[in-house]
XYZ file of C-alpha atoms in Angstrom:
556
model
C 32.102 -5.064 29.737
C 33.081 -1.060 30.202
C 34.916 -1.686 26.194
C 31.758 -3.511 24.907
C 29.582 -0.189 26.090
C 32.558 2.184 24.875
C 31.926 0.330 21.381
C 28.549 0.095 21.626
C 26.550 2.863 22.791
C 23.563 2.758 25.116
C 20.629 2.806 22.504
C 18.382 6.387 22.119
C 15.282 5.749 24.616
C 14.298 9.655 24.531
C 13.252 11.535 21.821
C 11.594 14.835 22.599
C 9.548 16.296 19.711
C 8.093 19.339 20.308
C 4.856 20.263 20.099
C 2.445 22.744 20.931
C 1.138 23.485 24.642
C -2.577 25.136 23.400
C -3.945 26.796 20.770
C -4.963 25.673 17.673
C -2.216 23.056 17.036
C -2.034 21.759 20.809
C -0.778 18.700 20.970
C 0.745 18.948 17.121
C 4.454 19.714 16.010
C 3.695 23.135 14.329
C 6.491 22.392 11.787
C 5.632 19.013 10.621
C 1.599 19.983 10.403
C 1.841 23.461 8.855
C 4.884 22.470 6.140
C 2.370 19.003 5.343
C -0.992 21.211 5.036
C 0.880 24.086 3.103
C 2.396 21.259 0.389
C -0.993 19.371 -0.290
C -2.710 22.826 -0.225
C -0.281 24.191 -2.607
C -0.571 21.020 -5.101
C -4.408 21.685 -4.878
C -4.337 24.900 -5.369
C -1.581 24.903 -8.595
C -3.813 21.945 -9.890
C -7.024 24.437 -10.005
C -5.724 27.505 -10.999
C -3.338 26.448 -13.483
C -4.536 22.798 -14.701
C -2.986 22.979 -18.233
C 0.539 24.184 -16.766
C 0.149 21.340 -13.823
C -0.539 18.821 -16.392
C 2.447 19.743 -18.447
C 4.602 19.920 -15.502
C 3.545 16.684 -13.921
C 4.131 14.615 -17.563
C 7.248 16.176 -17.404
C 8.562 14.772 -14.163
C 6.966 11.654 -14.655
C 9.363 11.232 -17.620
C 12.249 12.455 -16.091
C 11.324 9.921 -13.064
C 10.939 7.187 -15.572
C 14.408 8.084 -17.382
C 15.925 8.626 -14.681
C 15.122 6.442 -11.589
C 12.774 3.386 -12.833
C 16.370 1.616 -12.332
C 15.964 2.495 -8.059
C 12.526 2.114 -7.593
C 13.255 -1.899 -8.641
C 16.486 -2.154 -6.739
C 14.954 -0.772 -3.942
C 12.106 -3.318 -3.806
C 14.290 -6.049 -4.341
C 16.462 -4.389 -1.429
C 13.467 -4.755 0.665
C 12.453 -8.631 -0.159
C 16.196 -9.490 0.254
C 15.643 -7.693 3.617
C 12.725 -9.251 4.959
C 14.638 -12.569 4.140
C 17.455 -12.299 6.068
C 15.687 -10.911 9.202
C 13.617 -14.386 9.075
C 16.618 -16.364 8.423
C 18.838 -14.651 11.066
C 18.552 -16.216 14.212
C 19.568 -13.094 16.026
C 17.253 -11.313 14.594
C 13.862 -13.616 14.044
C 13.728 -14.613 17.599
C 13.932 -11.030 18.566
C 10.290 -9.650 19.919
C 8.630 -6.692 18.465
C 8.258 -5.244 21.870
C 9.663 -5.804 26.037
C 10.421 -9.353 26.993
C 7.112 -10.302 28.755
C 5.190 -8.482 25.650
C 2.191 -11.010 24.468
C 0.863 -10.639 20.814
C -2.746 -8.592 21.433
C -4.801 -10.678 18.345
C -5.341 -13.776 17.408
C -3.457 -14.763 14.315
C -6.303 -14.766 12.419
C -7.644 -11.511 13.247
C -4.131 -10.059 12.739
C -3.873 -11.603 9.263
C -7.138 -10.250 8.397
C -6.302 -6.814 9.998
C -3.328 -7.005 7.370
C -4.815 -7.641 4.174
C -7.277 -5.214 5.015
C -5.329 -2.614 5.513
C -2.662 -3.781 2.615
C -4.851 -3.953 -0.365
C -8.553 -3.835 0.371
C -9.635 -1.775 -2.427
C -7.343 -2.500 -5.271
C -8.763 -6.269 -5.021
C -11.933 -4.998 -6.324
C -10.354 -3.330 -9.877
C -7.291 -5.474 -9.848
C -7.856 -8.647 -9.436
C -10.363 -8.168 -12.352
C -8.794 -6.090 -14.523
C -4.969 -6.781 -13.920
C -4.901 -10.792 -15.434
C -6.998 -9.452 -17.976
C -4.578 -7.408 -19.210
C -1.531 -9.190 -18.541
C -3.123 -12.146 -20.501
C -3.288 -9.651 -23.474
C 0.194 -8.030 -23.550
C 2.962 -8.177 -21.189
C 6.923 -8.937 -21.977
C 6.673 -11.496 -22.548
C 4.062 -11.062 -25.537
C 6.009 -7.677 -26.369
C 9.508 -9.881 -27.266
C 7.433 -12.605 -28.875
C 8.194 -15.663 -26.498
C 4.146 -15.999 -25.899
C 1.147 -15.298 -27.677
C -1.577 -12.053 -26.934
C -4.293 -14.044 -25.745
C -3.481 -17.205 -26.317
C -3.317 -20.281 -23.814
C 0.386 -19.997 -23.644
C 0.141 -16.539 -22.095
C -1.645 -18.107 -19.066
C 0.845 -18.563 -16.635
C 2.680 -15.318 -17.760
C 0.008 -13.244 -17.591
C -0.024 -14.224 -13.241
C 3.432 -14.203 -13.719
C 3.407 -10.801 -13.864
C 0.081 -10.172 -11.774
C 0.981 -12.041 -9.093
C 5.018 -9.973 -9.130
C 3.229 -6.323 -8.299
C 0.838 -7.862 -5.464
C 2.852 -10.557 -4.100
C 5.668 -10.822 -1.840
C 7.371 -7.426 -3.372
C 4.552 -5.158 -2.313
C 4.306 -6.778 1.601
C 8.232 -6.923 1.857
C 7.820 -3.168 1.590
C 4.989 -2.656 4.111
C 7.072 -5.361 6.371
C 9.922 -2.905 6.530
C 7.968 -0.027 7.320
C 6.208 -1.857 10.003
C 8.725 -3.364 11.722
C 11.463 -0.577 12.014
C 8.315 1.218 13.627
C 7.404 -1.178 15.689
C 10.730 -2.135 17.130
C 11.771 1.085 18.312
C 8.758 2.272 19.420
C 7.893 -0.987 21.277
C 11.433 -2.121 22.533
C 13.454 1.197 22.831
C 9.837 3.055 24.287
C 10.232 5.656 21.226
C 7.137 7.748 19.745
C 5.297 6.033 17.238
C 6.176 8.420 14.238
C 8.520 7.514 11.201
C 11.161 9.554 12.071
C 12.196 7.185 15.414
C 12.795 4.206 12.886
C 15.484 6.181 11.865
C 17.088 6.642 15.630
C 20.154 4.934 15.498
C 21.884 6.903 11.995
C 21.040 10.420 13.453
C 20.101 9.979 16.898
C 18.871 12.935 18.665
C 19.562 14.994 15.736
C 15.536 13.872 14.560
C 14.164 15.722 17.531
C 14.640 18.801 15.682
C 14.713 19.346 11.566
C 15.959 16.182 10.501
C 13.442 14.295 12.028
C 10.435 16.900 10.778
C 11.923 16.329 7.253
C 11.337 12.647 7.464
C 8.051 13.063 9.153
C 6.192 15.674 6.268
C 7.715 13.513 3.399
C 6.238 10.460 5.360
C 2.957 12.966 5.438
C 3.369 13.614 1.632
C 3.857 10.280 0.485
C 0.933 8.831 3.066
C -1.589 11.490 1.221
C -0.444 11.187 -2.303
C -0.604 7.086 -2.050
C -4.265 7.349 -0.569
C -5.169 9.381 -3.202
C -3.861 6.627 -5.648
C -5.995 4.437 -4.096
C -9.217 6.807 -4.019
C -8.762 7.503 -7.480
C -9.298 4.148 -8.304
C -12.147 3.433 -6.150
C -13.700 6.753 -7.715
C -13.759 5.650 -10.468
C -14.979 2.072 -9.940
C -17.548 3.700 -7.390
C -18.685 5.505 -9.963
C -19.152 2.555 -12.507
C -21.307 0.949 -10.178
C -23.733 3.848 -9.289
C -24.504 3.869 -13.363
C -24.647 -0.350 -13.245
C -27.310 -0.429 -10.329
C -29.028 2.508 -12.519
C -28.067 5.571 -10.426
C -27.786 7.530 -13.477
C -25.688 7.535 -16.833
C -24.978 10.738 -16.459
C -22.005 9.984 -13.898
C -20.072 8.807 -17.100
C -18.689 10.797 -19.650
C -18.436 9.608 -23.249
C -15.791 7.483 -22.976
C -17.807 5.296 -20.039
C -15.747 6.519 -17.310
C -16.224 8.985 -14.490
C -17.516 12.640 -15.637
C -16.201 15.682 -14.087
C -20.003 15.780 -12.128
C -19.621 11.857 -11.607
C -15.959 12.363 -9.819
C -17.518 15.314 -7.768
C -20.504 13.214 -6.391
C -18.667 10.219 -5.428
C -16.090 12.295 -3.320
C -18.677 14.139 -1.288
C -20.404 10.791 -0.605
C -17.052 8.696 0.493
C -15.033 11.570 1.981
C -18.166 12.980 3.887
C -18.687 9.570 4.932
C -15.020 8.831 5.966
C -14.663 11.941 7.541
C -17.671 11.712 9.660
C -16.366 8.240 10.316
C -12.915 9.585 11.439
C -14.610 11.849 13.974
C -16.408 9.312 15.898
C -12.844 7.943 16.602
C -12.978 3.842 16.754
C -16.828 3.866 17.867
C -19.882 1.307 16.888
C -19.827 2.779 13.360
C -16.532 2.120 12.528
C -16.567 -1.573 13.701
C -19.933 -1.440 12.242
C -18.037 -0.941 8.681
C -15.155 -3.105 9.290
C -17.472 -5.982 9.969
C -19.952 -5.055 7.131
C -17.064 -4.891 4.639
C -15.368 -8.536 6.214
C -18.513 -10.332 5.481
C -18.940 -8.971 2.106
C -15.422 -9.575 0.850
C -16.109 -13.049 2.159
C -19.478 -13.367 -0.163
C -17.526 -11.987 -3.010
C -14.753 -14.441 -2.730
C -16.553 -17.738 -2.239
C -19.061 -16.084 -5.102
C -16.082 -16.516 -7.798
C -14.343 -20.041 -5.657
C -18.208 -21.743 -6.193
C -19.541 -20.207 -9.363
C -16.584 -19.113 -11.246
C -14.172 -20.848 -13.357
C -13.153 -22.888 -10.608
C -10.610 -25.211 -12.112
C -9.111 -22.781 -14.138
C -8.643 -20.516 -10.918
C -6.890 -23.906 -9.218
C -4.631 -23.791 -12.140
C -3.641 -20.181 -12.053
C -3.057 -20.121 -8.393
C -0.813 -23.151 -8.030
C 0.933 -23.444 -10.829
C 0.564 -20.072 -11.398
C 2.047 -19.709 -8.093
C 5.108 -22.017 -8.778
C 5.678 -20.063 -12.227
C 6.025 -16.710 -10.268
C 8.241 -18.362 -7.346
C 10.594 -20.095 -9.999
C 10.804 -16.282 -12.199
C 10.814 -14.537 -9.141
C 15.041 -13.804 -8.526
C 14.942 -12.735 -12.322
C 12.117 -10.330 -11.920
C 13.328 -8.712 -9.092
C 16.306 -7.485 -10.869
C 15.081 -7.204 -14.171
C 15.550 -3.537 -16.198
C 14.604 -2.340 -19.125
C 15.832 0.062 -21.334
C 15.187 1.633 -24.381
C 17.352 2.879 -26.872
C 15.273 5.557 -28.543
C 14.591 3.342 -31.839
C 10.759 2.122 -30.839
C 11.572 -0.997 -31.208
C 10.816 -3.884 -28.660
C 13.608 -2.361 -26.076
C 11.751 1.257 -25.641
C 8.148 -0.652 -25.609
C 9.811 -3.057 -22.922
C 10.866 -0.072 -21.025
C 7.239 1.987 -21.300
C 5.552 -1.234 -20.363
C 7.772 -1.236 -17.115
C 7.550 2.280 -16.335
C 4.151 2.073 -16.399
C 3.565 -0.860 -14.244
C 6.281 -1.996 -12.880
C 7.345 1.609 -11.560
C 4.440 2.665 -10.882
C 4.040 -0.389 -8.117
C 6.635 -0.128 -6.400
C 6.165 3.991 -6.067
C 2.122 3.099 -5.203
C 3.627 0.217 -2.870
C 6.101 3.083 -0.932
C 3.589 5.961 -0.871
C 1.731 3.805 0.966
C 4.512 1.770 2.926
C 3.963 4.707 5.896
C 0.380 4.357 6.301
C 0.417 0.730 6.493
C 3.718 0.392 8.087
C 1.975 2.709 11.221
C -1.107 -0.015 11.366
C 1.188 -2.875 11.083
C 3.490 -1.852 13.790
C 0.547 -0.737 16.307
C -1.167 -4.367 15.841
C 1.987 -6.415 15.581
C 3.543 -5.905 18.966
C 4.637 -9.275 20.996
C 5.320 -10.927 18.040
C 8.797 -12.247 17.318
C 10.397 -10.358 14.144
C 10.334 -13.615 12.509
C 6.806 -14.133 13.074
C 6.330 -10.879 12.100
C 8.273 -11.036 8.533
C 6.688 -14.799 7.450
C 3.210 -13.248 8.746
C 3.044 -9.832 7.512
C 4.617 -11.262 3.855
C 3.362 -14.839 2.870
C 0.066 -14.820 4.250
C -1.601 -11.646 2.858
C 0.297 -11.991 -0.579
C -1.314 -15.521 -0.470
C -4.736 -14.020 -0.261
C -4.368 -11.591 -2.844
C -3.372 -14.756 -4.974
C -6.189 -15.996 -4.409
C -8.545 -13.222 -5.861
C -6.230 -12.675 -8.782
C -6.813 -16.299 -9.484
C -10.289 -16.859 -8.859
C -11.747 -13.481 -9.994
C -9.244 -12.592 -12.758
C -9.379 -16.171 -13.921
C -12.954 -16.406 -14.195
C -13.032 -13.523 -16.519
C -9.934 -15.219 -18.905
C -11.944 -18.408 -19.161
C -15.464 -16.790 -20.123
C -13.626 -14.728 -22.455
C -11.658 -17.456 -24.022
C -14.608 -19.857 -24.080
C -16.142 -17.216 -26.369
C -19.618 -16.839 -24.352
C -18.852 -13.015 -23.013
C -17.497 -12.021 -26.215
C -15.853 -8.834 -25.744
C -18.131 -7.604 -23.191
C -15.548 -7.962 -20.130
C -12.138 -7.425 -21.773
C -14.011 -4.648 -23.410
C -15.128 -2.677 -20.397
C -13.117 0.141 -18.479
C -10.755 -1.494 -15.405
C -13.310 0.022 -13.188
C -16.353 -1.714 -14.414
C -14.752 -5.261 -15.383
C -16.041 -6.556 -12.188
C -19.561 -4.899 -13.067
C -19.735 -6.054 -16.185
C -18.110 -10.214 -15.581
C -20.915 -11.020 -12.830
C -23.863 -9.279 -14.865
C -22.794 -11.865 -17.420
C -22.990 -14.675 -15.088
C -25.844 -13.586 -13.445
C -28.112 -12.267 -15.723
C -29.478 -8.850 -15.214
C -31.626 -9.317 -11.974
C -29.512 -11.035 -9.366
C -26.499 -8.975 -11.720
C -27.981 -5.684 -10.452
C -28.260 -7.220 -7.021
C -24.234 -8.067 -7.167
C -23.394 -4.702 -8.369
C -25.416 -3.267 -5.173
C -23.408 -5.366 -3.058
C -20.077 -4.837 -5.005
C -20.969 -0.947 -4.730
C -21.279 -0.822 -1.073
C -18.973 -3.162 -0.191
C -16.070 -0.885 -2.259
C -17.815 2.090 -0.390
C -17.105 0.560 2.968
C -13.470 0.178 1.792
C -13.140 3.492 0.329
C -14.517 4.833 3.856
C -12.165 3.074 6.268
C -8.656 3.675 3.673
C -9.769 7.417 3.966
C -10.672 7.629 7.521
C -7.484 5.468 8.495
C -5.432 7.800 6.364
C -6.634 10.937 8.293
C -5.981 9.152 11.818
C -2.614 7.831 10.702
C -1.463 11.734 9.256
C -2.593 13.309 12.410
C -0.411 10.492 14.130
C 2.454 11.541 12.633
C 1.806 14.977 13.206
C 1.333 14.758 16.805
C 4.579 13.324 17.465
C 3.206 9.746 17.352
C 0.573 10.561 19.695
C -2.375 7.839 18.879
C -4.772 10.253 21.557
C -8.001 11.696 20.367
C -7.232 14.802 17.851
C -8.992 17.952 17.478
C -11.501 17.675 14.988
C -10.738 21.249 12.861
C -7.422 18.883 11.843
C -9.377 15.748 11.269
C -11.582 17.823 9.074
C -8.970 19.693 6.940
C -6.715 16.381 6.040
C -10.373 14.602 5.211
C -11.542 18.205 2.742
C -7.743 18.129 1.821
C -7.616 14.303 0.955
C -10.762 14.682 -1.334
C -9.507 18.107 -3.099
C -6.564 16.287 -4.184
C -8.394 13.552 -5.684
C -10.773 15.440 -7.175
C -8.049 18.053 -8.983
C -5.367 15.523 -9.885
C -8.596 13.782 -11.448
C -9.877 16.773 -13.191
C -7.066 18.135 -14.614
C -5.263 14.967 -15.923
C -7.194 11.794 -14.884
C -5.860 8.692 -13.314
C -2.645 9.856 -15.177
C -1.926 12.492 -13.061
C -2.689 11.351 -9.753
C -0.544 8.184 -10.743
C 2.547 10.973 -11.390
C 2.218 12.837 -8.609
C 2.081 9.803 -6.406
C 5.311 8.339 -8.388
C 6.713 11.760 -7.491
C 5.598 11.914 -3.545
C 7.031 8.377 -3.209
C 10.782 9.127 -4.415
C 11.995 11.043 -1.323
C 10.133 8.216 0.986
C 12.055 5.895 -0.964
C 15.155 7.222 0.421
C 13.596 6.916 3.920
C 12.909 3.650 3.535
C 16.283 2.488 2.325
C 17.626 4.262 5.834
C 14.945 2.137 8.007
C 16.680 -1.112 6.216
C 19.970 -0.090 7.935
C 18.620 1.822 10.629
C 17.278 -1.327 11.695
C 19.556 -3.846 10.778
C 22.459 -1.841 12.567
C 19.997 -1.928 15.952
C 19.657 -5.646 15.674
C 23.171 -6.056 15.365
C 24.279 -3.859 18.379
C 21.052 -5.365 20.376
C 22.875 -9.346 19.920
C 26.046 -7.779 20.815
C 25.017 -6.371 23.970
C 22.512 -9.290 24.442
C 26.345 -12.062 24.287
C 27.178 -9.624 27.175
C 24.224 -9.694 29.775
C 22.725 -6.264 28.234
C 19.575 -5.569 28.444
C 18.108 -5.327 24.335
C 14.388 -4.249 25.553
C 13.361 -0.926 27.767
C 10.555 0.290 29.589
C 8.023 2.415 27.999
C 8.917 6.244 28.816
C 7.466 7.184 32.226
C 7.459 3.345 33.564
């Protein structure tokens, strides 16, 4: 036994991280919170004062990303399905508990399932599952080397193909990861809940100092720059709506999506709202939302399963299904490149870039923000559970919507009775525009109402979540009540990023600085793979010699 603990170390349990006693940043790392505040800051305040040279410079990295690592970003989330595969296969592994040996899980499965998708995805269902068939059914690679038809019946199954690759098991495999190297070594090693302990057994108790404030502001970075992805979007779609339920055209610019006064508007409405939400802590309002938005998401859904184009959503989500499962080893490896002619290679390669890429980096950037929810609901669950749970089930239900939703707009399209009017319409406003042409303009304004305030209520919590889960991380894991000058500066902060990233370049450039915030977290992420596989391996070891694999919390 004394050469099996010569080999194998006695696992990190401590890991001081210092923060401050009083003052302003009590309770806070001063390092991690001033370095995260003084980066967003500085990206606002470059974006304002210089928005022609911030544009240029953002296009520029975005190409040099796409030249230059489009080939990691899909290697790395293949990396991560392979992953979450082998830790459910592995019996040392998927039998091991996300927590102490008496730990029991805290939720019911189905309230953990649900707790999952809503935090996963919420949002993006509403634009996505709309928008994203539709345009996969009109040009994808498949269409671009000629092997199916734009629009055409044979593009069916490729255009889920495709839709169903960047919300399916890919994008959960990556939020898996995140969540369980948190959650195991917070839960069974009693370390604090912050992204740099998932890293605890490659530099040990080098991350109390530095090292481990690196990983935590690029974790900070990433979290803020994938929220603002996400906010973007829901701008946008929030501000569709407003104009649909007759708020006022003049929220649009000439183009039909959001004016500069349009994008200004809905940010003070959802990040006042989220903020205010964020201060009250988990209170009645806050369940209040999370209920409201439940139920409404429910309505939606059943809405397009009854009314929709029911049988061709059956089609697209099983054998859609089976099409994506049977492509799926080849897509994960798949990579395109172009070889500067313009032929079908280079448009292969853009079409990638700018889906494909920009997935996976969406999918990372928000891997810490999700990974910190996942881990803090998932504890007393086996890892196994854990990996099947947090990957098949929610990627089923975003199936689902692509399927129903999505597919109900392909079939009144190709039946010829909507005529342009939803393929025609921005991303934002597909959903707007598909169930005012079921519904007639009455009970259409009545689903936009209901569509608007249900993507409010998402838009709130993703914000308000985001601000907790920062000032988590900046605290050194601490999940305590935070001072509310701090909740108030990452909620102002969150919504001045939006709003310049928006302003000076649109969608565009709040899509390249996210690809951008994501690389370095990529890295991170890559470490938690081994980080966590090399604890799992030393924790059967020791486990084949009467160790003990699971310690008390600190203090117990």
């Amino acid at each position: 036994m004394s050469n099996i603990k010569r080999r194998i170390r006695e696992p990190l349990r401590v890991l001081p991280i210092k923060t401050a006693e009083k003052g302003f940043y009590s309770g806070f790392n001063v390092d991690v919170t001033v370095t995260g505040k003084l980066a967003v800051g500085g990206l606002v305040l470059w974006a304002v004062a210089f928005p022609e040279n911030a544009g240029s410079v953002l296009a520029g990295f975005n190409s040099f990303i796409l030249t230059h690592f489009a080939s990691w970003y899909i290697l790395v989330m293949a990396a991560f399905v392979l992953v979450c595969i082998g830790l459910a296969l592995w019996p040392a592994a998927g039998r091991l508990k996300i927590g102490r040996y008496d730990d029991k899980p805290e939720f019911s499965r189905f309230s953990w399932f649900s707790m999952m998708f809503g935090a996963g995805i919420g949002v993006g269902m509403l634009t996505w599952a709309v928008a994203e068939p539709v345009y996969h059914f009109q040009n994808n690679p498949d269409v671009i080397q000629g092997f199916a038809t734009a629009a055409g019946p044979d593009n069916i199954l490729n255009a889920y193909k495709w839709s169903y690759l960047h919300w399916g098991f890919s994008a959960w495999a990556s939020y898996a990861i995140a969540g369980l190297a948190l959650g195991f070594f917070a839960y069974r090693r009693g370390l604090p809940l912050t992204i740099r302990s998932a890293l605890a057994p490659l530099f040990g108790s080098r991350l109390s100092g530095w090292t481990g404030h690196l990983v935590d502001i690029v974790a900070v970075i990433a979290t803020i720059l994938g929220v603002a992805q996400t906010l973007g979007f829901g701008v946008e779609q929030f501000v569709a709506g407003m104009a649909r339920i007759g708020v006022g055209g003049w929220l649009l610019n000439g183009e039909g999506t959001a004016s500069a006064t349009g994008i200004i508007v809905a940010l003070v409405i959802i990040m006042g709202a989220s903020t205010l939400s964020a201060l009250s802590g988990v209170g009645k309002g806050i369940k209040w939302l999370s209920n409201l938005n439940m139920g409404l998401s429910i309505f939606l859904l059943v809405f397009f399963l009854v009314f929709g184009a029911t049988g061709f959503g059956i089609y697209a989500l099983f054998v859609g299904l089976w099409h994506y499962v049977l492509a799926l080893p080849d897509l994960l490896f798949t990579i395109y490149k172009g070889d500067g002619s313009g032929g079908v290679t280079d448009k292969l390669e853009a079409w990638q870039g700018g889906w494909s890429v920009f997935y996976w980096a969406w999918w990372v950037a928000f891997a810490p923000f999700v990974g910190l929810f996942l881990a803090r609901i998932s504890r007393g669950r086996t890892i196994r559970e854990f990996v099947l749970g947090a990957v098949i089930v929610p990627a089923l239900m975003c199936f689902v919507w692509f399927a129903f939703a999505g597919g109900t707009a392909i079939e009144l399209e190709r039946s010829g009775g909507a005529n342009g009017t939803i393929f025609g319409a921005s991303d934002g406003d597909k959903i707007f525009a598909m169930t005012n042409y079921m519904l007639g303009d009455m009970l259409g304004w009545i689903m936009a109402v209901a569509i608007v305030v249900l993507l409010m209520t998402y838009l709130i919590t993703t914000a308000d979540s985001a601000v907790l889960i920062v000032n988590t991380i900046n605290a050194a894991g601490d999940e305590g009540p935070k001072a509310r000058p701090h909740i108030l500066f990452w909620g102002i902060a969150l919504s001045l990023v939006v709003a310049a990233l928006l302003l000076v370049g649109g969608l565009d450039a709040i899509r390249t600085a996210m690809v951008i915030g994501a690389l370095p977290f990529s890295l991170v992420m890559v470490l938690m793979c081994v980080a966590l596989i090399k604890a799992i391996l030393n924790d059967s070891i020791r486990a084949t010699h009467g160790e003990p694999t699971a310690f008390p919390e600190r203090g117990s």
